[in-house]
Amino acid sequence: MSARRMNARRRAAIVGVAESAVGETPHLTVLSQQAIASRAALAEAGLRRADVDALFVAGNWSWAPALALAEYLGLQPRYLDGTNIGGSSFEAHLGHAAAAIEAGLIDVALIAYGSTQRSDRSRNAPRPATLGEQFERPFGLPLPVGAYALAANRYLHQYGVRGEQLAEVAVSAREWARLNPDAYHRNPLTVDDVLASPMICEPLHKLDCCLVTDGGGAVVVAAEDRWTDVATRPVVVLGYGETTTHHTIANMPDLTVTGAAQSGSAALAMAGVTRDNIDLLEIYDSFTITVLLTLESLGFCKPGEGGEFVSGGRTAPGGSLPMNTNGGGLSYTHPGMYGIFLLIEATRQLRHDYTDPRRQVPDADLALVHGTGGVLSSTATVVLGRG
């Protein structure tokens, strides 16, 4: 995407966010998850279904999830986007919605997601191998954890990073989760606890891996000329970027560098800000290694320095660079594709919604939100500002 700054005449902003129930929800379907979250997000924004003229949906539960949700909600949008690039889909959706708003194609967009993968026990359901996967799966590579373990092994070998430093990511996330009453895991966690948890795929322990939950979320995006109609403080989309580097892990150009190097630079350049201006980070944390590779590729620290960067509570409550402030995919929720929850949490932080001073990042004005999809395959980065 172009790194030019967004046209101020048609700025886009997040004006409503909501989750449905998260955790284990056998009483809900994917559509009901999406509908509950969508209705709540629109209500928060003070908008109606009739105001929505664009719908963005990701997920593989239907051959056409956007069509299914539009029918279920009684919508006939003039703009549809079913981009499905894994966990980064929703950051990409936000960028696409902002571009459509800037171009004058739409005024109000609804981004929605839902999953019942925990209730369905569908996380590791068998599926046909794709063209590239035929060279991996027959040889026993478990996906997705095996792919991330390959990257983690290469990273630890190349830079001498220790498992204890990977564990710091999980510990910091848990400290944030302990402040979030909706988090799936809220009990105290130490580095020793992470290292003592069962080895899932060397070097990744169970507590290096994201949760497997149900859940849904929705985000409402509106053009600037509609902001007077909304009931919330807009959170402005200042910049965005996206890219892909591969599909299968065997074809990743460098196991220690992700596409965040491109998408992050594009988002920051479009926003006209630097890394030093960022007040909080919402970084996709499918595994602890995902976070270290992302921080380095985004340029917040040098290659091989991610472990040291997150040490000492830097990203935990009270740290100098708060990250994953709801507990993240490691401790809050992870219903298959987590990226929409990154946007929801960043929005609430930038609106200063939280009354608990331990949870609310003080004076938060700028957030960087970064989604990762596939096996470190796709990335999408968004810079958001307090309107």
PDB file of C-alpha atoms in Angstrom, residues 171-363:
ATOM      1  CA  VAL A 171       4.162 -13.395  32.216  1.00  0.00           C
ATOM      2  CA  SER A 172       3.562  -9.773  31.195  1.00  0.00           C
ATOM      3  CA  ALA A 173       0.391 -10.752  29.356  1.00  0.00           C
ATOM      4  CA  ARG A 174      -0.858 -12.554  32.451  1.00  0.00           C
ATOM      5  CA  GLU A 175      -0.230  -9.481  34.601  1.00  0.00           C
ATOM      6  CA  TRP A 176      -2.551  -7.525  32.319  1.00  0.00           C
ATOM      7  CA  ALA A 177      -5.085 -10.376  32.318  1.00  0.00           C
ATOM      8  CA  ARG A 178      -5.249 -10.283  36.102  1.00  0.00           C
ATOM      9  CA  LEU A 179      -6.718  -6.772  35.731  1.00  0.00           C
ATOM     10  CA  ASN A 180      -9.293  -7.933  33.167  1.00  0.00           C
ATOM     11  CA  PRO A 181     -12.354  -9.619  34.718  1.00  0.00           C
ATOM     12  CA  ASP A 182     -13.210 -11.206  31.352  1.00  0.00           C
ATOM     13  CA  ALA A 183      -9.823 -12.887  30.867  1.00  0.00           C
ATOM     14  CA  TYR A 184      -9.852 -16.674  30.545  1.00  0.00           C
ATOM     15  CA  HIS A 185      -6.787 -17.076  32.781  1.00  0.00           C
ATOM     16  CA  ARG A 186      -6.213 -14.664  35.671  1.00  0.00           C
ATOM     17  CA  ASN A 187      -4.143 -16.653  38.150  1.00  0.00           C
ATOM     18  CA  PRO A 188      -0.561 -15.469  38.839  1.00  0.00           C
ATOM     19  CA  LEU A 189       2.126 -16.690  36.445  1.00  0.00           C
ATOM     20  CA  THR A 190       5.910 -16.773  36.717  1.00  0.00           C
ATOM     21  CA  VAL A 191       8.712 -17.503  34.283  1.00  0.00           C
ATOM     22  CA  ASP A 192       9.309 -20.777  36.129  1.00  0.00           C
ATOM     23  CA  ASP A 193       5.649 -21.701  35.639  1.00  0.00           C
ATOM     24  CA  VAL A 194       5.972 -21.211  31.885  1.00  0.00           C
ATOM     25  CA  LEU A 195       9.147 -23.288  31.695  1.00  0.00           C
ATOM     26  CA  ALA A 196       7.609 -26.021  33.856  1.00  0.00           C
ATOM     27  CA  SER A 197       4.505 -26.344  31.679  1.00  0.00           C
ATOM     28  CA  PRO A 198       4.429 -29.293  29.247  1.00  0.00           C
ATOM     29  CA  MET A 199       6.546 -29.070  26.132  1.00  0.00           C
ATOM     30  CA  ILE A 200       4.206 -28.865  23.158  1.00  0.00           C
ATOM     31  CA  CYS A 201       6.699 -28.473  20.321  1.00  0.00           C
ATOM     32  CA  GLU A 202      10.287 -27.689  21.257  1.00  0.00           C
ATOM     33  CA  PRO A 203      11.117 -25.038  22.342  1.00  0.00           C
ATOM     34  CA  LEU A 204       7.514 -23.910  22.930  1.00  0.00           C
ATOM     35  CA  HIS A 205       5.867 -24.934  26.185  1.00  0.00           C
ATOM     36  CA  LYS A 206       2.126 -25.014  26.725  1.00  0.00           C
ATOM     37  CA  LEU A 207       2.182 -21.552  28.291  1.00  0.00           C
ATOM     38  CA  ASP A 208       4.136 -20.193  25.314  1.00  0.00           C
ATOM     39  CA  CYS A 209       1.036 -20.983  23.233  1.00  0.00           C
ATOM     40  CA  CYS A 210      -2.181 -19.046  22.839  1.00  0.00           C
ATOM     41  CA  LEU A 211      -5.502 -20.118  24.300  1.00  0.00           C
ATOM     42  CA  VAL A 212      -8.139 -22.045  22.389  1.00  0.00           C
ATOM     43  CA  THR A 213     -11.493 -20.362  23.090  1.00  0.00           C
ATOM     44  CA  ASP A 214     -14.814 -19.360  21.596  1.00  0.00           C
ATOM     45  CA  GLY A 215     -15.630 -15.718  21.081  1.00  0.00           C
ATOM     46  CA  GLY A 216     -16.708 -12.944  18.786  1.00  0.00           C
ATOM     47  CA  GLY A 217     -16.062  -9.264  18.240  1.00  0.00           C
ATOM     48  CA  ALA A 218     -17.174  -6.309  16.157  1.00  0.00           C
ATOM     49  CA  VAL A 219     -15.808  -2.905  15.194  1.00  0.00           C
ATOM     50  CA  VAL A 220     -17.782  -0.035  13.666  1.00  0.00           C
ATOM     51  CA  VAL A 221     -15.901   2.431  11.458  1.00  0.00           C
ATOM     52  CA  ALA A 222     -17.337   5.758  10.281  1.00  0.00           C
ATOM     53  CA  ALA A 223     -16.342   8.612   8.003  1.00  0.00           C
ATOM     54  CA  GLU A 224     -15.522  11.941   9.613  1.00  0.00           C
ATOM     55  CA  ASP A 225     -18.711  13.604   8.407  1.00  0.00           C
ATOM     56  CA  ARG A 226     -20.702  11.055  10.438  1.00  0.00           C
ATOM     57  CA  TRP A 227     -18.828  11.563  13.708  1.00  0.00           C
ATOM     58  CA  THR A 228     -21.370  14.098  14.955  1.00  0.00           C
ATOM     59  CA  ASP A 229     -23.941  11.286  14.795  1.00  0.00           C
ATOM     60  CA  VAL A 230     -22.060   8.906  17.059  1.00  0.00           C
ATOM     61  CA  ALA A 231     -22.184   8.519  20.828  1.00  0.00           C
ATOM     62  CA  THR A 232     -18.506   7.789  21.446  1.00  0.00           C
ATOM     63  CA  ARG A 233     -15.181   9.550  21.100  1.00  0.00           C
ATOM     64  CA  PRO A 234     -13.801   8.566  17.670  1.00  0.00           C
ATOM     65  CA  VAL A 235     -10.488   6.745  17.491  1.00  0.00           C
ATOM     66  CA  VAL A 236      -8.925   7.893  14.237  1.00  0.00           C
ATOM     67  CA  VAL A 237      -7.218   5.595  11.731  1.00  0.00           C
ATOM     68  CA  LEU A 238      -3.969   7.449  11.079  1.00  0.00           C
ATOM     69  CA  GLY A 239      -2.020   4.896   9.080  1.00  0.00           C
ATOM     70  CA  TYR A 240      -1.982   1.300   7.923  1.00  0.00           C
ATOM     71  CA  GLY A 241       0.022  -1.186   5.913  1.00  0.00           C
ATOM     72  CA  GLU A 242      -0.145  -4.861   5.016  1.00  0.00           C
ATOM     73  CA  THR A 243       1.907  -7.493   3.266  1.00  0.00           C
ATOM     74  CA  THR A 244       2.537 -11.201   2.907  1.00  0.00           C
ATOM     75  CA  THR A 245       5.845 -12.988   2.615  1.00  0.00           C
ATOM     76  CA  HIS A 246       4.821 -16.648   2.209  1.00  0.00           C
ATOM     77  CA  HIS A 247       2.118 -19.232   2.836  1.00  0.00           C
ATOM     78  CA  THR A 248       3.915 -22.294   4.201  1.00  0.00           C
ATOM     79  CA  ILE A 249       6.715 -21.986   6.741  1.00  0.00           C
ATOM     80  CA  ALA A 250       9.149 -23.788   4.415  1.00  0.00           C
ATOM     81  CA  ASN A 251       8.902 -20.789   2.109  1.00  0.00           C
ATOM     82  CA  MET A 252       9.419 -18.050   4.704  1.00  0.00           C
ATOM     83  CA  PRO A 253      12.358 -16.006   3.379  1.00  0.00           C
ATOM     84  CA  ASP A 254      13.926 -15.531   6.823  1.00  0.00           C
ATOM     85  CA  LEU A 255      12.569 -17.352   9.877  1.00  0.00           C
ATOM     86  CA  THR A 256      13.597 -14.446  12.118  1.00  0.00           C
ATOM     87  CA  VAL A 257      12.088 -11.534  10.132  1.00  0.00           C
ATOM     88  CA  THR A 258       8.365 -11.081   9.489  1.00  0.00           C
ATOM     89  CA  GLY A 259       6.398  -8.881   7.114  1.00  0.00           C
ATOM     90  CA  ALA A 260       5.965  -6.423   9.984  1.00  0.00           C
ATOM     91  CA  ALA A 261       9.172  -4.834   8.695  1.00  0.00           C
ATOM     92  CA  GLN A 262       7.182  -3.648   5.673  1.00  0.00           C
ATOM     93  CA  SER A 263       3.655  -3.166   7.039  1.00  0.00           C
ATOM     94  CA  GLY A 264       4.861  -1.414  10.193  1.00  0.00           C
ATOM     95  CA  SER A 265       7.026   1.069   8.329  1.00  0.00           C
ATOM     96  CA  ALA A 266       4.169   1.826   5.910  1.00  0.00           C
ATOM     97  CA  ALA A 267       1.688   2.431   8.744  1.00  0.00           C
ATOM     98  CA  LEU A 268       4.030   4.709  10.673  1.00  0.00           C
ATOM     99  CA  ALA A 269       4.949   6.678   7.551  1.00  0.00           C
ATOM    100  CA  MET A 270       1.296   7.173   6.589  1.00  0.00           C
ATOM    101  CA  ALA A 271       0.504   8.323  10.135  1.00  0.00           C
ATOM    102  CA  GLY A 272       3.478  10.686  10.145  1.00  0.00           C
ATOM    103  CA  VAL A 273       4.698   9.431  13.526  1.00  0.00           C
ATOM    104  CA  THR A 274       7.717   7.537  14.836  1.00  0.00           C
ATOM    105  CA  ARG A 275       8.035   4.567  17.151  1.00  0.00           C
ATOM    106  CA  ASP A 276       8.951   6.921  19.979  1.00  0.00           C
ATOM    107  CA  ASN A 277       5.510   8.536  19.678  1.00  0.00           C
ATOM    108  CA  ILE A 278       3.645   5.287  20.352  1.00  0.00           C
ATOM    109  CA  ASP A 279       2.038   5.035  23.809  1.00  0.00           C
ATOM    110  CA  LEU A 280       0.901   1.413  23.702  1.00  0.00           C
ATOM    111  CA  LEU A 281       1.219  -1.704  21.578  1.00  0.00           C
ATOM    112  CA  GLU A 282      -1.378  -4.317  20.773  1.00  0.00           C
ATOM    113  CA  ILE A 283       0.670  -7.115  19.163  1.00  0.00           C
ATOM    114  CA  TYR A 284      -0.692 -10.452  17.980  1.00  0.00           C
ATOM    115  CA  ASP A 285       0.544 -13.068  20.452  1.00  0.00           C
ATOM    116  CA  SER A 286      -0.339 -16.451  19.018  1.00  0.00           C
ATOM    117  CA  PHE A 287       2.899 -17.681  20.597  1.00  0.00           C
ATOM    118  CA  THR A 288       5.544 -15.930  22.667  1.00  0.00           C
ATOM    119  CA  ILE A 289       7.971 -16.120  19.734  1.00  0.00           C
ATOM    120  CA  THR A 290       5.464 -14.220  17.572  1.00  0.00           C
ATOM    121  CA  VAL A 291       5.800 -11.196  19.825  1.00  0.00           C
ATOM    122  CA  LEU A 292       9.603 -11.114  19.883  1.00  0.00           C
ATOM    123  CA  LEU A 293       9.870 -11.473  16.101  1.00  0.00           C
ATOM    124  CA  THR A 294       7.205  -8.798  15.608  1.00  0.00           C
ATOM    125  CA  LEU A 295       8.785  -6.263  17.966  1.00  0.00           C
ATOM    126  CA  GLU A 296      12.103  -6.632  16.175  1.00  0.00           C
ATOM    127  CA  SER A 297      10.613  -6.520  12.688  1.00  0.00           C
ATOM    128  CA  LEU A 298       8.598  -3.425  13.626  1.00  0.00           C
ATOM    129  CA  GLY A 299      11.857  -1.785  14.680  1.00  0.00           C
ATOM    130  CA  PHE A 300      11.180  -1.318  18.386  1.00  0.00           C
ATOM    131  CA  CYS A 301      14.451  -3.118  19.073  1.00  0.00           C
ATOM    132  CA  LYS A 302      17.308  -4.588  17.048  1.00  0.00           C
ATOM    133  CA  PRO A 303      17.417  -8.189  15.770  1.00  0.00           C
ATOM    134  CA  GLY A 304      18.078 -10.567  18.632  1.00  0.00           C
ATOM    135  CA  GLU A 305      17.262  -7.967  21.290  1.00  0.00           C
ATOM    136  CA  GLY A 306      13.572  -8.777  21.702  1.00  0.00           C
ATOM    137  CA  GLY A 307      14.138 -10.968  24.754  1.00  0.00           C
ATOM    138  CA  GLU A 308      16.007  -8.246  26.560  1.00  0.00           C
ATOM    139  CA  PHE A 309      13.480  -5.655  25.388  1.00  0.00           C
ATOM    140  CA  VAL A 310      10.538  -7.372  27.116  1.00  0.00           C
ATOM    141  CA  SER A 311      12.477  -8.222  30.274  1.00  0.00           C
ATOM    142  CA  GLY A 312      12.046  -6.367  33.536  1.00  0.00           C
ATOM    143  CA  GLY A 313       8.351  -5.665  33.069  1.00  0.00           C
ATOM    144  CA  ARG A 314       8.789  -3.116  30.258  1.00  0.00           C
ATOM    145  CA  THR A 315       5.506  -4.218  28.621  1.00  0.00           C
ATOM    146  CA  ALA A 316       3.641  -5.173  31.828  1.00  0.00           C
ATOM    147  CA  PRO A 317       1.347  -2.896  33.872  1.00  0.00           C
ATOM    148  CA  GLY A 318       3.378   0.102  34.982  1.00  0.00           C
ATOM    149  CA  GLY A 319       6.048  -0.545  32.336  1.00  0.00           C
ATOM    150  CA  SER A 320       7.410   2.042  29.931  1.00  0.00           C
ATOM    151  CA  LEU A 321       5.748   0.500  26.845  1.00  0.00           C
ATOM    152  CA  PRO A 322       2.449  -1.215  27.731  1.00  0.00           C
ATOM    153  CA  MET A 323       1.582  -4.128  25.445  1.00  0.00           C
ATOM    154  CA  ASN A 324      -1.427  -6.422  25.077  1.00  0.00           C
ATOM    155  CA  THR A 325      -3.255  -4.641  27.825  1.00  0.00           C
ATOM    156  CA  ASN A 326      -6.243  -7.006  28.003  1.00  0.00           C
ATOM    157  CA  GLY A 327      -4.080 -10.122  28.509  1.00  0.00           C
ATOM    158  CA  GLY A 328      -3.705 -10.939  24.840  1.00  0.00           C
ATOM    159  CA  GLY A 329      -4.210 -14.229  23.081  1.00  0.00           C
ATOM    160  CA  LEU A 330      -2.019 -15.867  25.695  1.00  0.00           C
ATOM    161  CA  SER A 331      -4.285 -15.121  28.661  1.00  0.00           C
ATOM    162  CA  TYR A 332      -7.445 -13.210  27.631  1.00  0.00           C
ATOM    163  CA  THR A 333      -8.963 -15.078  24.677  1.00  0.00           C
ATOM    164  CA  HIS A 334      -8.005 -16.577  21.325  1.00  0.00           C
ATOM    165  CA  PRO A 335     -10.932 -17.853  19.267  1.00  0.00           C
ATOM    166  CA  GLY A 336      -8.964 -18.957  16.217  1.00  0.00           C
ATOM    167  CA  MET A 337      -8.284 -15.493  14.785  1.00  0.00           C
ATOM    168  CA  TYR A 338      -7.485 -12.895  17.426  1.00  0.00           C
ATOM    169  CA  GLY A 339      -6.859  -9.701  15.466  1.00  0.00           C
ATOM    170  CA  ILE A 340     -10.240  -8.054  16.044  1.00  0.00           C
ATOM    171  CA  PHE A 341      -9.658  -8.088  19.808  1.00  0.00           C
ATOM    172  CA  LEU A 342      -6.449  -6.090  19.334  1.00  0.00           C
ATOM    173  CA  LEU A 343      -8.505  -3.317  17.716  1.00  0.00           C
ATOM    174  CA  ILE A 344     -11.169  -3.462  20.424  1.00  0.00           C
ATOM    175  CA  GLU A 345      -8.644  -3.125  23.241  1.00  0.00           C
ATOM    176  CA  ALA A 346      -6.663  -0.337  21.558  1.00  0.00           C
ATOM    177  CA  THR A 347      -9.882   1.609  21.032  1.00  0.00           C
ATOM    178  CA  ARG A 348     -10.862   1.347  24.673  1.00  0.00           C
ATOM    179  CA  GLN A 349      -7.424   2.396  25.836  1.00  0.00           C
ATOM    180  CA  LEU A 350      -7.380   5.431  23.533  1.00  0.00           C
ATOM    181  CA  ARG A 351     -10.859   6.464  24.677  1.00  0.00           C
ATOM    182  CA  HIS A 352      -9.634   6.120  28.285  1.00  0.00           C
ATOM    183  CA  ASP A 353     -12.568   3.824  29.080  1.00  0.00           C
ATOM    184  CA  TYR A 354     -11.051   2.049  32.076  1.00  0.00           C
ATOM    185  CA  THR A 355     -11.594   3.443  35.553  1.00  0.00           C
ATOM    186  CA  ASP A 356      -8.992   1.175  37.153  1.00  0.00           C
ATOM    187  CA  PRO A 357      -5.758   3.212  36.974  1.00  0.00           C
ATOM    188  CA  ARG A 358      -3.728   0.017  36.929  1.00  0.00           C
ATOM    189  CA  ARG A 359      -5.400  -1.096  33.699  1.00  0.00           C
ATOM    190  CA  GLN A 360      -5.783   2.241  31.926  1.00  0.00           C
ATOM    191  CA  VAL A 361      -2.603   3.388  30.175  1.00  0.00           C
ATOM    192  CA  PRO A 362      -2.199   6.986  31.363  1.00  0.00           C
ATOM    193  CA  ASP A 363      -2.390   9.729  28.709  1.00  0.00           C
TER     194      ASP A 363
END
